[in-house]
Amino acid sequence: MTHKILILPGDGIGPEIVAEAVKVLECLRQEHSLDATLEYGLLGGCAVDALGAPYPEETRHQARAAAAILLGAVGGPKWEKLDRPLRPERGLLAIRADLELFANLRPALLYPQLAVASALKPEIVSGLDIVIVRELNGDIYFGQPRGIRTLDSGEREGFNTMVYREAEIARIARVAFETARKRSRRLCSVDKANVLETSELWREVVERVASDYPDVALSHLYVDNAAMQLVRAPKQFDVIVTGNLFGDILSDCAAMLTGSIGMLPSASLDASGKGLYEPIHGSAPDIAGQGVANPLATILSAAMLLRHTLNTPDQAERIERAVGRVLDKGLRTMDIMAPGMIPVGTQAMGDAVVAALAE
Ligand code: IPM
Ligand code: MG
């Protein structure tokens, strides 16, 4: 079966880094180890400019018809002053909601070749390999009511609603337990159950789901403690499951442990394995168009796409090994540069990965 992959380059460095991931996919296509057609679409600021909305109807049709989506990044100063519904980030939130991509997998893996790039001591981070499973369709991100209202006194007040239904908690918990099962069978659920009712229910439901996974060791941490433990002793974690807001924050923290946000891919999956794959870093408008951005997170996102949606783990591993070989050779984009290494730009890095695929 030929799979339809929708490519959404997005804004800022998005088009540059996506072009390198496409080179990798094209290489697999030409050697017939990938049976897919690639189609292009617009999401984010570029979609606002061309079609007047960050997640236009056209893109919605394409996204619904695709088996998987590869996204660069969205956003930039050009669109920051627009009304909220027109901002590029809204496009991202809208596609996640529209396709019910509720399970966000964010691995934080430290490449041994890059241990020096971490802000933490090598002995604290070497060998680090964590997956954060973040719920992506609920919580205070989407809860109603929300808004900014004017009180009788004339003072304005902002308000949002943190809310989780039992079924939403249970389905992300199952993804997390399944993920832990394929790894070292340890799952830590993060909440704020000492203060928030939403978290109290979260903890209760996660406990209930745990009875179906007696082989997985479940623990719980409050989010403030989890943040502290992540920087104090991150290797105690294997899989972390948490809600949308806490997951947003903790996944940036975990990413930084690896020293290079430019290396980390992510997957956002629906209940049937359809997914949107994107690097966890942003659109980096400050370096856009210069050919210096690191394409590896996007290339590794394409690998996740092959693993999770196309079910071709062998091809995913090939890409991951190729990335490892390129790092072994000492090739480094600016963000992961270290003394004695070979500086390369975006395209040279992509070409090197393609070449390493054949080795
Ligand atoms: C992320 C981003 C998004 C989020 C923003 C851009 C809406 O920070 O993917 O983590 O908060 O989810
Ligand atoms: Mg974030």
CSV table of N, CA and C and ligand atoms in Angstrom, one decimal, residues 74 89-90 92-93 96 104 106 134 136 141 244 248 251-252 278 280, ligand 1:
chain,number,residue,atom,x,y,z
A,74,VAL,N,6.5,26.2,13.2
A,74,VAL,CA,5.7,27.3,12.8
A,74,VAL,C,6.0,28.5,13.7
A,89,GLU,N,0.8,29.5,16.1
A,89,GLU,CA,0.7,28.5,17.1
A,89,GLU,C,-0.7,27.9,17.1
A,90,ARG,N,-1.7,28.8,16.8
A,90,ARG,CA,-3.1,28.3,16.7
A,90,ARG,C,-3.2,27.2,15.7
A,92,LEU,N,-1.0,25.0,14.9
A,92,LEU,CA,-0.5,23.8,15.5
A,92,LEU,C,-1.5,23.2,16.4
A,93,LEU,N,-2.1,24.0,17.3
A,93,LEU,CA,-3.1,23.5,18.2
A,93,LEU,C,-4.3,23.0,17.5
A,96,ARG,N,-3.6,19.5,15.9
A,96,ARG,CA,-3.5,18.5,16.9
A,96,ARG,C,-5.0,18.1,17.4
A,104,ASN,N,1.5,12.6,22.7
A,104,ASN,CA,2.7,13.2,22.2
A,104,ASN,C,3.9,12.5,22.9
A,106,ARG,N,7.8,12.4,23.4
A,106,ARG,CA,9.0,13.3,23.2
A,106,ARG,C,10.2,12.6,23.9
A,134,ARG,N,3.2,13.0,26.7
A,134,ARG,CA,2.5,14.2,27.1
A,134,ARG,C,1.1,14.2,26.4
A,136,LEU,N,-2.1,15.7,24.7
A,136,LEU,CA,-2.0,16.8,23.8
A,136,LEU,C,-3.3,17.4,23.4
A,141,TYR,N,-5.0,23.9,28.0
A,141,TYR,CA,-4.8,24.3,26.7
A,141,TYR,C,-6.1,24.5,25.9
A,244,ASN,N,-1.1,18.0,29.5
A,244,ASN,CA,-0.6,18.9,28.4
A,244,ASN,C,0.3,20.0,28.9
A,248,ASP,N,4.4,20.2,28.5
A,248,ASP,CA,5.0,21.2,27.7
A,248,ASP,C,6.3,21.7,28.4
A,251,SER,N,9.0,18.8,29.1
A,251,SER,CA,9.7,18.3,27.9
A,251,SER,C,10.8,19.3,27.4
A,252,ASP,N,10.6,20.6,27.6
A,252,ASP,CA,11.7,21.5,27.2
A,252,ASP,C,12.8,21.3,28.2
A,278,GLU,N,7.4,16.0,14.2
A,278,GLU,CA,8.1,17.4,14.2
A,278,GLU,C,9.2,17.4,15.1
A,280,ILE,N,11.3,19.0,18.1
A,280,ILE,CA,10.7,19.7,19.3
A,280,ILE,C,11.1,21.2,19.3
B,1,IPM,C1,5.2,22.7,21.9
B,1,IPM,C2,5.0,24.2,21.8
B,1,IPM,C3,3.5,24.5,21.6
B,1,IPM,C4,2.8,24.0,22.8
B,1,IPM,C5,3.2,25.9,21.3
B,1,IPM,C6,4.0,26.4,20.1
B,1,IPM,C7,1.7,26.1,21.1
B,1,IPM,O1,5.6,24.9,22.9
B,1,IPM,O2,4.9,22.0,21.0
B,1,IPM,O3,5.7,22.3,23.0
B,1,IPM,O4,2.7,24.7,23.8
B,1,IPM,O5,2.3,22.9,22.8
